[in-house]
Amino acid sequence: MNLLKKLATGFALSAMLAGAASAQDKQDWLPSPLPKPLGEITIGFANLGSGVNSYVATYLDTFNAYTKELGVKTIVLDAQVDPAKQSDQVQDLIAQQADVMIVWPVNGKAIVPALRKAKEAGIPVVVTNSQADPSAADYFNTFSGPDNIKQANSAGEMMVEALGGKGSVVVINGLPGYSVAQEREKGFLDVIKQHPDIKVLDIQPGDWSREKAQSVMEAYLVKYGDKIDGVYSADSDMGVGALAAVKAAIAEGKIKAGKIKFTDCTLFAAAYDEIKAGNYYGSVLQSPVVDAQAAIQAAIQIVEGKELPKQLFFASPSITQKNIADYPRPTF
């Protein structure tokens, strides 16, 4: 079965997390015979930054393992979360004549000129995980990754459910200027705006860092105290950081246990454990293994002459204590 179809149906998630595609999988998603042998394909990867968090690290491990398994060549460049550096690296990939590029944008707007140059050079591009600015629509072939707006909608709906439609929330977002952060803020707020009895007290960046999110939450607790009923984070690594600050406040008698509810996008292993324990309301499942494999498959299919949809989204189910037993613990 095609990997993207597996995602859409939610079938065999644990097998996909293992990170290996069978020979039959290859036959399913690749044309036969191959117009270009896999061993003659070079994929250039302009990565976000290897040290961002464990999601990115797992994506990179999967990228390296899966491309090796398939036998394709790679050129992997690390932007270290620097949009200017990433733009230069895209030009490096053009100069090295990659057959196709996978680009994980640091900044959706800043990457547009570089994507235009790739287009002018005749090199197809798969944008992965984080959307490029709409002005880049003509400069890349397909986007492969999560639908961040819908994920954030789901996190917002879980927050409404957790609060019973009434209360005050704070938001811890990702890296400023990063399109995933922008989409995950918008998607959450779009839902909350439909519930006038829920108030957003504050929005601050956590930069995708558990430690930074814990500091942001500590400041929120000083400023708003027990007025806070809910915390929404752009991913659960930051959510777990916020939870650590709340647990400390509970231990000091400043906050009542169970008062503050937590939701987020992108379920990390630590949040999985907290949901199971009843300390964290809910998250949205997103696999970095599937994310990487889907982008690689899209890149190879383009080189082999297949036309793909402009947007290739994979399914991201909401996870709460009600259904967590149906899903394996994330590996990151």
mmCIF file of N, CA and C in Angstrom, residues 31-153:
data_model
loop_
_atom_site.group_PDB
_atom_site.id
_atom_site.type_symbol
_atom_site.label_atom_id
_atom_site.label_comp_id
_atom_site.label_asym_id
_atom_site.label_seq_id
_atom_site.Cartn_x
_atom_site.Cartn_y
_atom_site.Cartn_z
ATOM 1 N N PRO A 31 7.051 4.043 -10.462
ATOM 2 C CA PRO A 31 6.666 3.514 -11.775
ATOM 3 C C PRO A 31 7.547 2.325 -12.154
ATOM 4 N N SER A 32 7.034 1.475 -12.998
ATOM 5 C CA SER A 32 7.801 0.321 -13.461
ATOM 6 C C SER A 32 7.590 0.173 -14.968
ATOM 7 N N PRO A 33 8.673 0.165 -15.734
ATOM 8 C CA PRO A 33 10.078 0.270 -15.313
ATOM 9 C C PRO A 33 10.436 1.700 -14.938
ATOM 10 N N LEU A 34 11.544 1.863 -14.219
ATOM 11 C CA LEU A 34 11.969 3.197 -13.790
ATOM 12 C C LEU A 34 12.579 3.969 -14.955
ATOM 13 N N PRO A 35 12.074 5.184 -15.242
ATOM 14 C CA PRO A 35 12.731 6.015 -16.264
ATOM 15 C C PRO A 35 14.169 6.347 -15.904
ATOM 16 N N LYS A 36 14.434 6.504 -14.580
ATOM 17 C CA LYS A 36 15.788 6.796 -14.123
ATOM 18 C C LYS A 36 16.103 5.900 -12.929
ATOM 19 N N PRO A 37 17.169 5.111 -12.981
ATOM 20 C CA PRO A 37 17.509 4.246 -11.844
ATOM 21 C C PRO A 37 17.707 5.055 -10.563
ATOM 22 N N LEU A 38 17.277 4.479 -9.443
ATOM 23 C CA LEU A 38 17.375 5.196 -8.163
ATOM 24 C C LEU A 38 18.816 5.574 -7.841
ATOM 25 N N GLY A 39 19.752 4.730 -8.216
ATOM 26 C CA GLY A 39 21.155 4.997 -7.919
ATOM 27 C C GLY A 39 21.731 6.188 -8.666
ATOM 28 N N GLU A 40 21.002 6.673 -9.673
ATOM 29 C CA GLU A 40 21.468 7.832 -10.442
ATOM 30 C C GLU A 40 20.780 9.129 -10.005
ATOM 31 N N ILE A 41 19.942 9.055 -8.983
ATOM 32 C CA ILE A 41 19.216 10.240 -8.503
ATOM 33 C C ILE A 41 19.958 10.853 -7.316
ATOM 34 N N THR A 42 20.136 12.169 -7.360
ATOM 35 C CA THR A 42 20.706 12.908 -6.227
ATOM 36 C C THR A 42 19.653 13.856 -5.673
ATOM 37 N N ILE A 43 19.324 13.676 -4.398
ATOM 38 C CA ILE A 43 18.378 14.556 -3.713
ATOM 39 C C ILE A 43 19.172 15.553 -2.874
ATOM 40 N N GLY A 44 18.979 16.829 -3.117
ATOM 41 C CA GLY A 44 19.547 17.862 -2.263
ATOM 42 C C GLY A 44 18.561 18.225 -1.179
ATOM 43 N N PHE A 45 19.022 18.287 0.053
ATOM 44 C CA PHE A 45 18.131 18.588 1.181
ATOM 45 C C PHE A 45 18.620 19.833 1.902
ATOM 46 N N ALA A 46 17.847 20.913 1.815
ATOM 47 C CA ALA A 46 18.123 22.136 2.577
ATOM 48 C C ALA A 46 17.315 22.050 3.870
ATOM 49 N N ASN A 47 17.963 21.617 4.917
ATOM 50 C CA ASN A 47 17.286 21.313 6.175
ATOM 51 C C ASN A 47 17.086 22.553 7.043
ATOM 52 N N LEU A 48 16.113 22.454 7.926
ATOM 53 C CA LEU A 48 15.795 23.538 8.867
ATOM 54 C C LEU A 48 16.946 23.807 9.829
ATOM 55 N N GLY A 49 17.397 22.757 10.520
ATOM 56 C CA GLY A 49 18.443 22.889 11.544
ATOM 57 C C GLY A 49 18.417 21.676 12.440
ATOM 58 N N SER A 50 19.484 20.927 12.465
ATOM 59 C CA SER A 50 19.492 19.624 13.140
ATOM 60 C C SER A 50 19.303 19.715 14.644
ATOM 61 N N GLY A 51 19.633 20.859 15.243
ATOM 62 C CA GLY A 51 19.567 20.956 16.696
ATOM 63 C C GLY A 51 18.296 21.572 17.245
ATOM 64 N N VAL A 52 17.255 21.684 16.424
ATOM 65 C CA VAL A 52 16.037 22.379 16.869
ATOM 66 C C VAL A 52 15.342 21.613 17.986
ATOM 67 N N ASN A 53 14.990 20.361 17.727
ATOM 68 C CA ASN A 53 14.346 19.518 18.740
ATOM 69 C C ASN A 53 14.388 18.067 18.281
ATOM 70 N N SER A 54 13.788 17.179 19.069
ATOM 71 C CA SER A 54 13.868 15.750 18.766
ATOM 72 C C SER A 54 13.039 15.374 17.548
ATOM 73 N N TYR A 55 12.015 16.160 17.214
ATOM 74 C CA TYR A 55 11.245 15.891 15.994
ATOM 75 C C TYR A 55 12.156 16.036 14.774
ATOM 76 N N VAL A 56 12.876 17.148 14.708
ATOM 77 C CA VAL A 56 13.774 17.381 13.580
ATOM 78 C C VAL A 56 14.873 16.324 13.547
ATOM 79 N N ALA A 57 15.398 15.976 14.699
ATOM 80 C CA ALA A 57 16.458 14.965 14.761
ATOM 81 C C ALA A 57 15.970 13.624 14.222
ATOM 82 N N THR A 58 14.742 13.242 14.584
ATOM 83 C CA THR A 58 14.183 11.982 14.102
ATOM 84 C C THR A 58 13.910 12.040 12.608
ATOM 85 N N TYR A 59 13.428 13.179 12.122
ATOM 86 C CA TYR A 59 13.228 13.366 10.683
ATOM 87 C C TYR A 59 14.555 13.145 9.949
ATOM 88 N N LEU A 60 15.624 13.766 10.440
ATOM 89 C CA LEU A 60 16.929 13.647 9.783
ATOM 90 C C LEU A 60 17.456 12.215 9.809
ATOM 91 N N ASP A 61 17.287 11.537 10.933
ATOM 92 C CA ASP A 61 17.715 10.137 11.020
ATOM 93 C C ASP A 61 16.962 9.296 9.989
ATOM 94 N N THR A 62 15.661 9.560 9.871
ATOM 95 C CA THR A 62 14.839 8.829 8.907
ATOM 96 C C THR A 62 15.256 9.157 7.482
ATOM 97 N N PHE A 63 15.504 10.440 7.216
ATOM 98 C CA PHE A 63 15.936 10.855 5.874
ATOM 99 C C PHE A 63 17.193 10.096 5.474
ATOM 100 N N ASN A 64 18.167 10.055 6.357
ATOM 101 C CA ASN A 64 19.438 9.397 6.044
ATOM 102 C C ASN A 64 19.258 7.889 5.854
ATOM 103 N N ALA A 65 18.466 7.268 6.733
ATOM 104 C CA ALA A 65 18.283 5.817 6.664
ATOM 105 C C ALA A 65 17.462 5.406 5.434
ATOM 106 N N TYR A 66 16.419 6.159 5.140
ATOM 107 C CA TYR A 66 15.509 5.776 4.056
ATOM 108 C C TYR A 66 16.149 6.005 2.683
ATOM 109 N N THR A 67 16.865 7.119 2.522
ATOM 110 C CA THR A 67 17.532 7.354 1.243
ATOM 111 C C THR A 67 18.639 6.323 1.020
ATOM 112 N N LYS A 68 19.309 5.927 2.093
ATOM 113 C CA LYS A 68 20.342 4.884 1.981
ATOM 114 C C LYS A 68 19.716 3.565 1.554
ATOM 115 N N GLU A 69 18.577 3.246 2.170
ATOM 116 C CA GLU A 69 17.873 2.005 1.836
ATOM 117 C C GLU A 69 17.433 1.997 0.369
ATOM 118 N N LEU A 70 16.958 3.120 -0.105
ATOM 119 C CA LEU A 70 16.494 3.212 -1.485
ATOM 120 C C LEU A 70 17.644 3.257 -2.479
ATOM 121 N N GLY A 71 18.816 3.659 -2.016
ATOM 122 C CA GLY A 71 19.986 3.704 -2.883
ATOM 123 C C GLY A 71 20.175 5.013 -3.621
ATOM 124 N N VAL A 72 19.435 6.055 -3.227
ATOM 125 C CA VAL A 72 19.610 7.353 -3.884
ATOM 126 C C VAL A 72 20.753 8.114 -3.215
ATOM 127 N N LYS A 73 21.357 9.022 -3.957
ATOM 128 C CA LYS A 73 22.418 9.866 -3.420
ATOM 129 C C LYS A 73 21.801 11.102 -2.773
ATOM 130 N N THR A 74 22.508 11.681 -1.817
ATOM 131 C CA THR A 74 21.992 12.871 -1.137
ATOM 132 C C THR A 74 23.085 13.904 -0.916
ATOM 133 N N ILE A 75 22.654 15.156 -0.864
ATOM 134 C CA ILE A 75 23.497 16.265 -0.402
ATOM 135 C C ILE A 75 22.676 16.957 0.678
ATOM 136 N N VAL A 76 23.097 16.849 1.921
ATOM 137 C CA VAL A 76 22.330 17.387 3.046
ATOM 138 C C VAL A 76 23.042 18.602 3.615
ATOM 139 N N LEU A 77 22.353 19.734 3.638
ATOM 140 C CA LEU A 77 22.909 20.982 4.161
ATOM 141 C C LEU A 77 22.036 21.482 5.308
ATOM 142 N N ASP A 78 22.676 21.936 6.373
ATOM 143 C CA ASP A 78 21.985 22.328 7.605
ATOM 144 C C ASP A 78 21.974 23.843 7.728
ATOM 145 N N ALA A 79 20.784 24.446 7.707
ATOM 146 C CA ALA A 79 20.667 25.906 7.769
ATOM 147 C C ALA A 79 20.871 26.468 9.174
ATOM 148 N N GLN A 80 20.823 25.611 10.194
ATOM 149 C CA GLN A 80 20.969 26.050 11.590
ATOM 150 C C GLN A 80 19.987 27.185 11.915
ATOM 151 N N VAL A 81 18.779 27.058 11.395
ATOM 152 C CA VAL A 81 17.672 27.990 11.617
ATOM 153 C C VAL A 81 18.033 29.419 11.198
ATOM 154 N N ASP A 82 18.821 29.545 10.165
ATOM 155 C CA ASP A 82 19.250 30.846 9.637
ATOM 156 C C ASP A 82 18.713 30.972 8.214
ATOM 157 N N PRO A 83 17.713 31.834 7.987
ATOM 158 C CA PRO A 83 17.109 31.926 6.646
ATOM 159 C C PRO A 83 18.093 32.368 5.568
ATOM 160 N N ALA A 84 19.020 33.277 5.896
ATOM 161 C CA ALA A 84 20.005 33.721 4.904
ATOM 162 C C ALA A 84 20.935 32.569 4.522
ATOM 163 N N LYS A 85 21.356 31.811 5.523
ATOM 164 C CA LYS A 85 22.225 30.663 5.263
ATOM 165 C C LYS A 85 21.502 29.631 4.407
ATOM 166 N N GLN A 86 20.221 29.425 4.686
ATOM 167 C CA GLN A 86 19.463 28.446 3.907
ATOM 168 C C GLN A 86 19.322 28.869 2.447
ATOM 169 N N SER A 87 19.101 30.149 2.215
ATOM 170 C CA SER A 87 19.012 30.644 0.836
ATOM 171 C C SER A 87 20.314 30.396 0.087
ATOM 172 N N ASP A 88 21.434 30.628 0.747
ATOM 173 C CA ASP A 88 22.743 30.353 0.135
ATOM 174 C C ASP A 88 22.900 28.859 -0.157
ATOM 175 N N GLN A 89 22.389 28.021 0.750
ATOM 176 C CA GLN A 89 22.534 26.584 0.576
ATOM 177 C C GLN A 89 21.693 26.068 -0.592
ATOM 178 N N VAL A 90 20.525 26.656 -0.823
ATOM 179 C CA VAL A 90 19.739 26.282 -1.997
ATOM 180 C C VAL A 90 20.530 26.582 -3.270
ATOM 181 N N GLN A 91 21.203 27.737 -3.291
ATOM 182 C CA GLN A 91 22.039 28.064 -4.445
ATOM 183 C C GLN A 91 23.214 27.082 -4.579
ATOM 184 N N ASP A 92 23.743 26.603 -3.454
ATOM 185 C CA ASP A 92 24.796 25.582 -3.492
ATOM 186 C C ASP A 92 24.275 24.296 -4.137
ATOM 187 N N LEU A 93 23.043 23.934 -3.790
ATOM 188 C CA LEU A 93 22.452 22.720 -4.357
ATOM 189 C C LEU A 93 22.214 22.875 -5.859
ATOM 190 N N ILE A 94 21.875 24.091 -6.277
ATOM 191 C CA ILE A 94 21.744 24.362 -7.712
ATOM 192 C C ILE A 94 23.095 24.170 -8.390
ATOM 193 N N ALA A 95 24.153 24.723 -7.790
ATOM 194 C CA ALA A 95 25.492 24.627 -8.367
ATOM 195 C C ALA A 95 25.971 23.175 -8.423
ATOM 196 N N GLN A 96 25.559 22.365 -7.439
ATOM 197 C CA GLN A 96 25.953 20.954 -7.411
ATOM 198 C C GLN A 96 25.053 20.076 -8.271
ATOM 199 N N GLN A 97 24.081 20.699 -8.923
ATOM 200 C CA GLN A 97 23.215 20.037 -9.902
ATOM 201 C C GLN A 97 22.457 18.848 -9.321
ATOM 202 N N ALA A 98 21.829 19.092 -8.169
ATOM 203 C CA ALA A 98 20.932 18.081 -7.615
ATOM 204 C C ALA A 98 19.789 17.827 -8.603
ATOM 205 N N ASP A 99 19.315 16.594 -8.647
ATOM 206 C CA ASP A 99 18.203 16.267 -9.547
ATOM 207 C C ASP A 99 16.882 16.820 -9.016
ATOM 208 N N VAL A 100 16.764 16.913 -7.716
ATOM 209 C CA VAL A 100 15.557 17.406 -7.062
ATOM 210 C C VAL A 100 15.973 17.919 -5.693
ATOM 211 N N MET A 101 15.237 18.898 -5.187
ATOM 212 C CA MET A 101 15.517 19.427 -3.849
ATOM 213 C C MET A 101 14.331 19.184 -2.925
ATOM 214 N N ILE A 102 14.659 18.903 -1.672
ATOM 215 C CA ILE A 102 13.688 18.965 -0.583
ATOM 216 C C ILE A 102 14.105 20.141 0.285
ATOM 217 N N VAL A 103 13.195 21.073 0.503
ATOM 218 C CA VAL A 103 13.504 22.283 1.269
ATOM 219 C C VAL A 103 12.554 22.378 2.460
ATOM 220 N N TRP A 104 13.144 22.470 3.652
ATOM 221 C CA TRP A 104 12.375 22.680 4.886
ATOM 222 C C TRP A 104 12.598 24.142 5.274
ATOM 223 N N PRO A 105 11.700 25.040 4.915
ATOM 224 C CA PRO A 105 11.969 26.471 5.061
ATOM 225 C C PRO A 105 12.143 26.923 6.516
ATOM 226 N N VAL A 106 13.183 27.692 6.742
ATOM 227 C CA VAL A 106 13.346 28.370 8.027
ATOM 228 C C VAL A 106 12.331 29.510 8.127
ATOM 229 N N ASN A 107 12.185 30.226 7.021
ATOM 230 C CA ASN A 107 11.237 31.343 6.953
ATOM 231 C C ASN A 107 10.543 31.282 5.595
ATOM 232 N N GLY A 108 9.217 31.185 5.621
ATOM 233 C CA GLY A 108 8.451 30.984 4.400
ATOM 234 C C GLY A 108 8.594 32.080 3.372
ATOM 235 N N LYS A 109 8.806 33.310 3.812
ATOM 236 C CA LYS A 109 8.977 34.433 2.887
ATOM 237 C C LYS A 109 10.420 34.557 2.419
ATOM 238 N N ALA A 110 11.351 34.397 3.335
ATOM 239 C CA ALA A 110 12.764 34.587 3.002
ATOM 240 C C ALA A 110 13.255 33.581 1.974
ATOM 241 N N ILE A 111 12.627 32.408 1.923
ATOM 242 C CA ILE A 111 13.100 31.361 1.020
ATOM 243 C C ILE A 111 12.608 31.559 -0.413
ATOM 244 N N VAL A 112 11.668 32.455 -0.643
ATOM 245 C CA VAL A 112 11.045 32.598 -1.967
ATOM 246 C C VAL A 112 12.060 32.888 -3.081
ATOM 247 N N PRO A 113 12.971 33.872 -2.937
ATOM 248 C CA PRO A 113 13.929 34.125 -4.021
ATOM 249 C C PRO A 113 14.787 32.909 -4.371
ATOM 250 N N ALA A 114 15.170 32.131 -3.366
ATOM 251 C CA ALA A 114 15.983 30.945 -3.616
ATOM 252 C C ALA A 114 15.176 29.891 -4.363
ATOM 253 N N LEU A 115 13.907 29.738 -4.011
ATOM 254 C CA LEU A 115 13.060 28.779 -4.721
ATOM 255 C C LEU A 115 12.861 29.208 -6.173
ATOM 256 N N ARG A 116 12.775 30.504 -6.389
ATOM 257 C CA ARG A 116 12.656 31.007 -7.762
ATOM 258 C C ARG A 116 13.897 30.651 -8.574
ATOM 259 N N LYS A 117 15.071 30.755 -7.964
ATOM 260 C CA LYS A 117 16.314 30.421 -8.671
ATOM 261 C C LYS A 117 16.376 28.931 -8.987
ATOM 262 N N ALA A 118 15.863 28.094 -8.094
ATOM 263 C CA ALA A 118 15.816 26.662 -8.368
ATOM 264 C C ALA A 118 14.903 26.378 -9.555
ATOM 265 N N LYS A 119 13.783 27.068 -9.581
ATOM 266 C CA LYS A 119 12.845 26.925 -10.701
ATOM 267 C C LYS A 119 13.510 27.339 -12.013
ATOM 268 N N GLU A 120 14.208 28.466 -11.985
ATOM 269 C CA GLU A 120 14.885 28.966 -13.187
ATOM 270 C C GLU A 120 15.984 28.002 -13.657
ATOM 271 N N ALA A 121 16.559 27.278 -12.688
ATOM 272 C CA ALA A 121 17.615 26.316 -13.027
ATOM 273 C C ALA A 121 17.038 24.977 -13.483
ATOM 274 N N GLY A 122 15.723 24.847 -13.435
ATOM 275 C CA GLY A 122 15.090 23.616 -13.880
ATOM 276 C C GLY A 122 15.139 22.489 -12.873
ATOM 277 N N ILE A 123 15.359 22.824 -11.598
ATOM 278 C CA ILE A 123 15.430 21.800 -10.557
ATOM 279 C C ILE A 123 14.103 21.763 -9.794
ATOM 280 N N PRO A 124 13.402 20.627 -9.818
ATOM 281 C CA PRO A 124 12.135 20.539 -9.087
ATOM 282 C C PRO A 124 12.349 20.583 -7.580
ATOM 283 N N VAL A 125 11.345 21.070 -6.870
ATOM 284 C CA VAL A 125 11.453 21.266 -5.418
ATOM 285 C C VAL A 125 10.240 20.682 -4.707
ATOM 286 N N VAL A 126 10.511 19.945 -3.645
ATOM 287 C CA VAL A 126 9.483 19.530 -2.692
ATOM 288 C C VAL A 126 9.697 20.351 -1.429
ATOM 289 N N VAL A 127 8.701 21.134 -1.045
ATOM 290 C CA VAL A 127 8.748 21.849 0.226
ATOM 291 C C VAL A 127 8.207 20.893 1.282
ATOM 292 N N THR A 128 8.950 20.721 2.356
ATOM 293 C CA THR A 128 8.563 19.749 3.365
ATOM 294 C C THR A 128 8.236 20.406 4.699
ATOM 295 N N ASN A 129 7.238 19.875 5.384
ATOM 296 C CA ASN A 129 6.860 20.195 6.765
ATOM 297 C C ASN A 129 6.294 21.589 6.961
ATOM 298 N N SER A 130 6.990 22.604 6.477
ATOM 299 C CA SER A 130 6.607 24.002 6.720
ATOM 300 C C SER A 130 6.360 24.702 5.387
ATOM 301 N N GLN A 131 5.197 25.314 5.253
ATOM 302 C CA GLN A 131 4.811 25.923 3.986
ATOM 303 C C GLN A 131 5.700 27.114 3.630
ATOM 304 N N ALA A 132 5.954 27.272 2.338
ATOM 305 C CA ALA A 132 6.561 28.497 1.826
ATOM 306 C C ALA A 132 5.470 29.548 1.666
ATOM 307 N N ASP A 133 5.868 30.794 1.559
ATOM 308 C CA ASP A 133 4.916 31.881 1.353
ATOM 309 C C ASP A 133 4.109 31.637 0.069
ATOM 310 N N PRO A 134 2.833 32.029 0.040
ATOM 311 C CA PRO A 134 2.020 31.829 -1.163
ATOM 312 C C PRO A 134 2.636 32.405 -2.436
ATOM 313 N N SER A 135 3.479 33.434 -2.302
ATOM 314 C CA SER A 135 4.121 34.026 -3.476
ATOM 315 C C SER A 135 5.098 33.061 -4.153
ATOM 316 N N ALA A 136 5.425 31.964 -3.479
ATOM 317 C CA ALA A 136 6.340 30.966 -4.038
ATOM 318 C C ALA A 136 5.612 29.854 -4.776
ATOM 319 N N ALA A 137 4.306 29.968 -4.925
ATOM 320 C CA ALA A 137 3.497 28.864 -5.458
ATOM 321 C C ALA A 137 3.994 28.334 -6.803
ATOM 322 N N ASP A 138 4.524 29.204 -7.643
ATOM 323 C CA ASP A 138 4.986 28.782 -8.970
ATOM 324 C C ASP A 138 6.407 28.234 -8.966
ATOM 325 N N TYR A 139 7.065 28.274 -7.813
ATOM 326 C CA TYR A 139 8.487 27.931 -7.758
ATOM 327 C C TYR A 139 8.780 26.571 -7.141
ATOM 328 N N PHE A 140 7.760 25.857 -6.689
ATOM 329 C CA PHE A 140 7.984 24.502 -6.182
ATOM 330 C C PHE A 140 6.912 23.578 -6.739
ATOM 331 N N ASN A 141 7.212 22.286 -6.733
ATOM 332 C CA ASN A 141 6.317 21.311 -7.339
ATOM 333 C C ASN A 141 5.210 20.850 -6.408
ATOM 334 N N THR A 142 5.582 20.553 -5.172
ATOM 335 C CA THR A 142 4.579 20.064 -4.234
ATOM 336 C C THR A 142 5.021 20.346 -2.805
ATOM 337 N N PHE A 143 4.043 20.463 -1.921
ATOM 338 C CA PHE A 143 4.298 20.519 -0.481
ATOM 339 C C PHE A 143 3.933 19.169 0.103
ATOM 340 N N SER A 144 4.803 18.627 0.933
ATOM 341 C CA SER A 144 4.546 17.361 1.608
ATOM 342 C C SER A 144 4.684 17.573 3.110
ATOM 343 N N GLY A 145 3.620 17.284 3.850
ATOM 344 C CA GLY A 145 3.704 17.465 5.294
ATOM 345 C C GLY A 145 2.350 17.555 5.947
ATOM 346 N N PRO A 146 2.315 18.072 7.161
ATOM 347 C CA PRO A 146 1.060 18.181 7.908
ATOM 348 C C PRO A 146 0.251 19.397 7.480
ATOM 349 N N ASP A 147 -1.046 19.332 7.691
ATOM 350 C CA ASP A 147 -1.918 20.492 7.521
ATOM 351 C C ASP A 147 -1.964 21.194 8.873
ATOM 352 N N ASN A 148 -1.091 22.182 9.053
ATOM 353 C CA ASN A 148 -0.919 22.808 10.369
ATOM 354 C C ASN A 148 -2.146 23.576 10.832
ATOM 355 N N ILE A 149 -2.877 24.154 9.883
ATOM 356 C CA ILE A 149 -4.106 24.857 10.259
ATOM 357 C C ILE A 149 -5.100 23.882 10.874
ATOM 358 N N LYS A 150 -5.291 22.744 10.219
ATOM 359 C CA LYS A 150 -6.245 21.757 10.732
ATOM 360 C C LYS A 150 -5.778 21.156 12.044
ATOM 361 N N GLN A 151 -4.468 20.943 12.162
ATOM 362 C CA GLN A 151 -3.945 20.440 13.433
ATOM 363 C C GLN A 151 -4.275 21.407 14.569
ATOM 364 N N ALA A 152 -4.043 22.683 14.315
ATOM 365 C CA ALA A 152 -4.310 23.698 15.340
ATOM 366 C C ALA A 152 -5.803 23.839 15.603
ATOM 367 N N ASN A 153 -6.619 23.675 14.562
ATOM 368 C CA ASN A 153 -8.066 23.629 14.770
ATOM 369 C C ASN A 153 -8.416 22.519 15.763
#
